[in-house]
Structure formats: structure tokens, C-alpha cells
GROMACS .gro file of N, CA and C in nm:
model
  327
    1MET      N    1   4.021  16.914  22.055
    1MET     CA    2   4.050  16.884  21.916
    1MET      C    3   4.159  16.777  21.909
    2SER      N    4   4.158  16.703  21.802
    2SER     CA    5   4.256  16.595  21.781
    2SER      C    6   4.395  16.649  21.755
    3ASP      N    7   4.494  16.560  21.765
    3ASP     CA    8   4.631  16.600  21.735
    3ASP      C    9   4.651  16.608  21.583
    4ALA      N   10   4.764  16.664  21.541
    4ALA     CA   11   4.791  16.688  21.399
    4ALA      C   12   4.796  16.558  21.318
    5ALA      N   13   4.852  16.452  21.373
    5ALA     CA   14   4.862  16.325  21.300
    5ALA      C   15   4.724  16.266  21.273
    6THR      N   16   4.635  16.272  21.369
    6THR     CA   17   4.499  16.220  21.352
    6THR      C   18   4.424  16.304  21.249
    7LEU      N   19   4.436  16.436  21.259
    7LEU     CA   20   4.370  16.525  21.162
    7LEU      C   21   4.428  16.505  21.023
    8PHE      N   22   4.558  16.484  21.014
    8PHE     CA   23   4.623  16.460  20.885
    8PHE      C   24   4.561  16.339  20.816
    9ASP      N   25   4.545  16.230  20.890
    9ASP     CA   26   4.486  16.108  20.833
    9ASP      C   27   4.343  16.131  20.787
   10MET      N   28   4.270  16.218  20.857
   10MET     CA   29   4.133  16.246  20.821
   10MET      C   30   4.122  16.333  20.696
   11ILE      N   31   4.206  16.437  20.687
   11ILE     CA   32   4.194  16.530  20.574
   11ILE      C   33   4.270  16.485  20.450
   12ALA      N   34   4.371  16.399  20.468
   12ALA     CA   35   4.450  16.353  20.354
   12ALA      C   36   4.471  16.202  20.361
   13PRO      N   37   4.363  16.124  20.352
   13PRO     CA   38   4.377  15.979  20.366
   13PRO      C   39   4.468  15.916  20.262
   14GLU      N   40   4.479  15.979  20.144
   14GLU     CA   41   4.568  15.925  20.040
   14GLU      C   42   4.715  15.940  20.076
   15LEU      N   43   4.745  16.024  20.175
   15LEU     CA   44   4.884  16.044  20.218
   15LEU      C   45   4.914  15.978  20.352
   16ALA      N   46   4.813  15.919  20.415
   16ALA     CA   47   4.827  15.865  20.551
   16ALA      C   48   4.938  15.761  20.563
   17GLY      N   49   4.961  15.683  20.458
   17GLY     CA   50   5.064  15.579  20.463
   17GLY      C   51   5.199  15.625  20.411
   18ASN      N   52   5.214  15.751  20.381
   18ASN     CA   53   5.340  15.803  20.327
   18ASN      C   54   5.452  15.787  20.430
   19ALA      N   55   5.566  15.735  20.387
   19ALA     CA   56   5.679  15.711  20.476
   19ALA      C   57   5.733  15.839  20.539
   20ASN      N   58   5.709  15.954  20.476
   20ASN     CA   59   5.760  16.081  20.527
   20ASN      C   60   5.658  16.160  20.607
   21LYS      N   61   5.546  16.098  20.639
   21LYS     CA   62   5.438  16.168  20.710
   21LYS      C   63   5.486  16.231  20.841
   22ALA      N   64   5.553  16.155  20.925
   22ALA     CA   65   5.599  16.207  21.055
   22ALA      C   66   5.695  16.323  21.038
   23ASP      N   67   5.784  16.315  20.939
   23ASP     CA   68   5.879  16.423  20.914
   23ASP      C   69   5.807  16.549  20.865
   24ALA      N   70   5.706  16.530  20.779
   24ALA     CA   71   5.630  16.644  20.728
   24ALA      C   72   5.553  16.713  20.841
   25ILE      N   73   5.497  16.633  20.930
   25ILE     CA   74   5.426  16.690  21.045
   25ILE      C   75   5.523  16.765  21.136
   26ALA      N   76   5.640  16.706  21.160
   26ALA     CA   77   5.741  16.773  21.244
   26ALA      C   78   5.787  16.904  21.181
   27LEU      N   79   5.807  16.904  21.050
   27LEU     CA   80   5.846  17.027  20.979
   27LEU      C   81   5.734  17.131  20.988
   28ALA      N   82   5.612  17.088  20.966
   28ALA     CA   83   5.497  17.180  20.974
   28ALA      C   84   5.483  17.237  21.115
   29GLU      N   85   5.512  17.157  21.217
   29GLU     CA   86   5.506  17.204  21.356
   29GLU      C   87   5.599  17.323  21.376
   30THR      N   88   5.719  17.316  21.317
   30THR     CA   89   5.816  17.425  21.336
   30THR      C   90   5.778  17.550  21.258
   31GLN      N   91   5.691  17.536  21.158
   31GLN     CA   92   5.656  17.650  21.072
   31GLN      C   93   5.518  17.708  21.101
   32THR      N   94   5.450  17.654  21.201
   32THR     CA   95   5.314  17.700  21.232
   32THR      C   96   5.315  17.767  21.368
   33GLY      N   97   5.280  17.893  21.369
   33GLY     CA   98   5.281  17.970  21.493
   33GLY      C   99   5.159  17.948  21.578
   34LYS      N  100   5.151  18.019  21.689
   34LYS     CA  101   5.041  18.005  21.784
   34LYS      C  102   4.921  18.091  21.747
   35ALA      N  103   4.931  18.169  21.640
   35ALA     CA  104   4.823  18.260  21.602
   35ALA      C  105   4.695  18.187  21.562
   36TYR      N  106   4.704  18.057  21.534
   36TYR     CA  107   4.586  17.980  21.497
   36TYR      C  108   4.501  17.941  21.617
   37GLY      N  109   4.551  17.967  21.736
   37GLY     CA  110   4.476  17.937  21.858
   37GLY      C  111   4.441  17.789  21.866
   38ASP      N  112   4.314  17.760  21.891
   38ASP     CA  113   4.271  17.621  21.907
   38ASP      C  114   4.270  17.543  21.776
   39ALA      N  115   4.295  17.609  21.664
   39ALA     CA  116   4.300  17.542  21.533
   39ALA      C  117   4.443  17.515  21.488
   40ARG      N  118   4.540  17.530  21.579
   40ARG     CA  119   4.680  17.512  21.541
   40ARG      C  120   4.708  17.371  21.489
   41GLU      N  121   4.655  17.268  21.554
   41GLU     CA  122   4.679  17.131  21.509
   41GLU      C  123   4.621  17.108  21.369
   42HIS      N  124   4.507  17.171  21.340
   42HIS     CA  125   4.447  17.164  21.206
   42HIS      C  126   4.540  17.229  21.105
   43ALA      N  127   4.595  17.345  21.140
   43ALA     CA  128   4.688  17.416  21.052
   43ALA      C  129   4.814  17.332  21.027
   44VAL      N  130   4.865  17.268  21.130
   44VAL     CA  131   4.984  17.182  21.116
   44VAL      C  132   4.953  17.067  21.020
   45ALA      N  133   4.838  17.003  21.036
   45ALA     CA  134   4.800  16.892  20.949
   45ALA      C  135   4.786  16.937  20.804
   46LEU      N  136   4.724  17.052  20.782
   46LEU     CA  137   4.708  17.105  20.646
   46LEU      C  138   4.844  17.137  20.583
   47LEU      N  139   4.933  17.200  20.659
   47LEU     CA  140   5.064  17.233  20.605
   47LEU      C  141   5.144  17.107  20.575
   48ALA      N  142   5.136  17.007  20.661
   48ALA     CA  143   5.206  16.880  20.637
   48ALA      C  144   5.154  16.812  20.510
   49ALA      N  145   5.022  16.812  20.490
   49ALA     CA  146   4.963  16.753  20.370
   49ALA      C  147   5.007  16.832  20.246
   50HIS      N  148   5.014  16.962  20.259
   50HIS     CA  149   5.060  17.048  20.148
   50HIS      C  150   5.205  17.015  20.114
   51ILE      N  151   5.289  17.005  20.215
   51ILE     CA  152   5.431  16.976  20.195
   51ILE      C  153   5.449  16.842  20.123
   52LEU      N  154   5.378  16.739  20.168
   52LEU     CA  155   5.391  16.607  20.104
   52LEU      C  156   5.335  16.606  19.963
   53THR      N  157   5.226  16.677  19.940
   53THR     CA  158   5.168  16.683  19.806
   53THR      C  159   5.265  16.748  19.708
   54VAL      N  160   5.326  16.858  19.749
   54VAL     CA  161   5.424  16.926  19.664
   54VAL      C  162   5.545  16.835  19.642
   55ALA      N  163   5.590  16.767  19.747
   55ALA     CA  164   5.705  16.677  19.734
   55ALA      C  165   5.676  16.562  19.638
   56ASN      N  166   5.553  16.514  19.636
   56ASN     CA  167   5.517  16.403  19.548
   56ASN      C  168   5.511  16.443  19.401
   57ARG      N  169   5.514  16.571  19.373
   57ARG     CA  170   5.510  16.619  19.234
   57ARG      C  171   5.646  16.618  19.168
   58GLU      N  172   5.747  16.580  19.239
   58GLU     CA  173   5.884  16.568  19.185
   58GLU      C  174   5.931  16.696  19.117
   59GLY      N  175   5.915  16.807  19.185
   59GLY     CA  176   5.967  16.933  19.135
   59GLY      C  177   5.871  17.015  19.051
   60GLN      N  178   5.756  16.959  19.015
   60GLN     CA  179   5.658  17.034  18.937
   60GLN      C  180   5.587  17.132  19.030
   61SER      N  181   5.561  17.252  18.981
   61SER     CA  182   5.493  17.350  19.065
   61SER      C  183   5.364  17.397  19.001
   62GLY      N  184   5.284  17.464  19.080
   62GLY     CA  185   5.157  17.516  19.032
   62GLY      C  186   5.043  17.424  19.068
   63ALA      N  187   4.922  17.476  19.053
   63ALA     CA  188   4.802  17.396  19.079
   63ALA      C  189   4.780  17.302  18.961
   64VAL      N  190   4.725  17.185  18.988
   64VAL     CA  191   4.695  17.091  18.881
   64VAL      C  192   4.586  17.153  18.795
   65SER      N  193   4.611  17.165  18.664
   65SER     CA  194   4.513  17.225  18.574
   65SER      C  195   4.449  17.124  18.480
   66THR      N  196   4.521  17.017  18.446
   66THR     CA  197   4.466  16.914  18.359
   66THR      C  198   4.516  16.777  18.402
   67ILE      N  199   4.429  16.677  18.384
   67ILE     CA  200   4.466  16.539  18.410
   67ILE      C  201   4.413  16.455  18.295
   68LYS      N  202   4.499  16.374  18.236
   68LYS     CA  203   4.460  16.283  18.129
   68LYS      C  204   4.486  16.142  18.178
   69GLU      N  205   4.393  16.052  18.156
   69GLU     CA  206   4.408  15.918  18.212
   69GLU      C  207   4.490  15.825  18.125
   70GLY      N  208   4.459  15.812  17.995
   70GLY     CA  209   4.535  15.724  17.906
   70GLY      C  210   4.678  15.774  17.892
   71ASN      N  211   4.777  15.693  17.921
   71ASN     CA  212   4.919  15.731  17.923
   71ASN      C  213   4.946  15.845  18.022
   72LEU      N  214   4.873  15.848  18.128
   72LEU     CA  215   4.881  15.946  18.237
   72LEU      C  216   4.958  16.073  18.205
   73SER      N  217   4.891  16.184  18.210
   73SER     CA  218   4.950  16.315  18.187
   73SER      C  219   4.887  16.414  18.284
   74ILE      N  220   4.968  16.487  18.357
   74ILE     CA  221   4.918  16.587  18.451
   74ILE      C  222   4.980  16.721  18.414
   75GLY      N  223   4.895  16.822  18.396
   75GLY     CA  224   4.943  16.957  18.365
   75GLY      C  225   4.930  17.047  18.486
   76TYR      N  226   5.025  17.137  18.503
   76TYR     CA  227   5.024  17.229  18.616
   76TYR      C  228   5.010  17.372  18.568
   77GLN      N  229   4.928  17.449  18.638
   77GLN     CA  230   4.903  17.589  18.605
   77GLN      C  231   5.022  17.671  18.651
   78GLY      N  232   5.068  17.761  18.567
   78GLY     CA  233   5.187  17.838  18.600
   78GLY      C  234   5.168  17.953  18.696
   79ASP      N  235   5.071  18.036  18.677
   79ASP     CA  236   5.055  18.160  18.753
   79ASP      C  237   4.962  18.141  18.873
   80VAL      N  238   5.008  18.075  18.975
   80VAL     CA  239   4.925  18.055  19.094
   80VAL      C  240   4.965  18.161  19.196
   81ALA      N  241   4.866  18.220  19.260
   81ALA     CA  242   4.892  18.325  19.359
   81ALA      C  243   4.947  18.264  19.487
   82GLY      N  244   5.077  18.264  19.501
   82GLY     CA  245   5.141  18.216  19.622
   82GLY      C  246   5.162  18.067  19.629
   83TYR      N  247   5.255  18.028  19.710
   83TYR     CA  248   5.294  17.888  19.728
   83TYR      C  249   5.178  17.803  19.779
   84LEU      N  250   5.100  17.853  19.871
   84LEU     CA  251   4.991  17.774  19.928
   84LEU      C  252   4.882  17.745  19.827
   85GLY      N  253   4.869  17.826  19.725
   85GLY     CA  254   4.766  17.805  19.624
   85GLY      C  255   4.794  17.689  19.530
   86THR      N  256   4.907  17.624  19.545
   86THR     CA  257   4.942  17.515  19.454
   86THR      C  258   4.875  17.383  19.489
   87THR      N  259   4.816  17.372  19.609
   87THR     CA  260   4.743  17.250  19.646
   87THR      C  261   4.613  17.288  19.716
   88SER      N  262   4.519  17.196  19.719
   88SER     CA  263   4.394  17.222  19.791
   88SER      C  264   4.419  17.233  19.941
   89TYR      N  265   4.518  17.160  19.992
   89TYR     CA  266   4.550  17.168  20.134
   89TYR      C  267   4.608  17.305  20.168
   90GLY      N  268   4.694  17.356  20.082
   90GLY     CA  269   4.750  17.489  20.102
   90GLY      C  270   4.644  17.597  20.092
   91ALA      N  271   4.553  17.583  19.998
   91ALA     CA  272   4.444  17.680  19.984
   91ALA      C  273   4.357  17.681  20.109
   92GLU      N  274   4.329  17.565  20.165
   92GLU     CA  275   4.250  17.557  20.288
   92GLU      C  276   4.326  17.617  20.405
   93LEU      N  277   4.457  17.595  20.412
   93LEU     CA  278   4.539  17.656  20.516
   93LEU      C  279   4.536  17.808  20.503
   94ASP      N  280   4.544  17.857  20.381
   94ASP     CA  281   4.537  18.003  20.358
   94ASP      C  282   4.403  18.058  20.406
   95ARG      N  283   4.295  17.987  20.377
   95ARG     CA  284   4.162  18.030  20.423
   95ARG      C  285   4.157  18.031  20.575
   96LEU      N  286   4.209  17.924  20.638
   96LEU     CA  287   4.212  17.916  20.784
   96LEU      C  288   4.296  18.029  20.843
   97ARG      N  289   4.410  18.055  20.781
   97ARG     CA  290   4.499  18.162  20.829
   97ARG      C  291   4.429  18.297  20.825
   98ARG      N  292   4.358  18.323  20.714
   98ARG     CA  293   4.288  18.451  20.703
   98ARG      C  294   4.176  18.465  20.806
   99SER      N  295   4.119  18.355  20.850
   99SER     CA  296   4.012  18.363  20.949
   99SER      C  297   4.066  18.384  21.091
  100TYR      N  298   4.193  18.350  21.114
  100TYR     CA  299   4.252  18.365  21.248
  100TYR      C  300   4.349  18.481  21.262
  101ILE      N  301   4.418  18.514  21.156
  101ILE     CA  302   4.524  18.615  21.165
  101ILE      C  303   4.475  18.744  21.103
  102MET      N  304   4.467  18.846  21.183
  102MET     CA  305   4.422  18.978  21.137
  102MET      C  306   4.546  19.060  21.101
  103SER      N  307   4.542  19.127  20.991
  103SER     CA  308   4.654  19.214  20.955
  103SER      C  309   4.633  19.352  21.017
  104ALA      N  310   4.742  19.427  21.025
  104ALA     CA  311   4.734  19.562  21.081
  104ALA      C  312   4.655  19.651  20.985
  105ARG      N  313   4.580  19.741  21.041
  105ARG     CA  314   4.501  19.835  20.960
  105ARG      C  315   4.543  19.977  20.993
  106THR      N  316   4.541  20.061  20.893
  106THR     CA  317   4.573  20.202  20.911
  106THR      C  318   4.443  20.281  20.906
  107VAL      N  319   4.424  20.366  21.005
  107VAL     CA  320   4.304  20.449  21.010
  107VAL      C  321   4.346  20.592  20.984
  108ILE      N  322   4.284  20.652  20.885
  108ILE     CA  323   4.314  20.792  20.854
  108ILE      C  324   4.216  20.880  20.930
  109VAL      N  325   4.272  20.970  21.009
  109VAL     CA  326   4.189  21.057  21.093
  109VAL      C  327   4.178  21.195  21.034
   0.00000   0.00000   0.00000
């Protein structure tokens, strides 16, 4: 599999030229564990894209709910389930995480 920077450019081409790309990838590297196995680089790229997308919103939170073109207006949804749900990259990371990381289960005997 490709490295995180190559995957980042593939999944988030609109962010590929961002001046903070390398820093976002480095930050994502420190926050992504080994539980993703062979998909770890993919997880790092998704988290880095999520971090930059949130940073580009200048403090606005939530998933984008409305976009108006004339006089540009972007609305954000308030009640999003979790931080990762605020971007499509975060939602995909959450899906990937759920496919690799199993939670503990209690069995009643």
C-alpha cells in the first residue's frame, strides 16, 4: 500500500497543495494506532484530511448542511454524532475504524 502522503493526495486532491499538509500528516501519525493493521497509512491520510478540512472552516463546527453560491454562504449542522462526523473524511475514518477495531463484548452465561 502507498504511504500516507500519496494516499492523502488521492483522497483529498483539493487539499494536496495545502501548506500545512505535512504537519497534518505528522499530527495524524501520532494519533493513529497500529490497530488499523495494513490500512494504517489510509487511516493517517483520512485523519490528516479531516484535520485540514476542520482547520479550513475557521472555527465553524458540524457537518456542512447548506451551501449557497451567490454571496457564498455555508451552513453547518449542529448536532453531529462525534467529531469525526463533521467531515466526509472523518466519517470514512470512522467506518474504517469500525471495520478494524473490535470492541469488547460481554457474554452472559
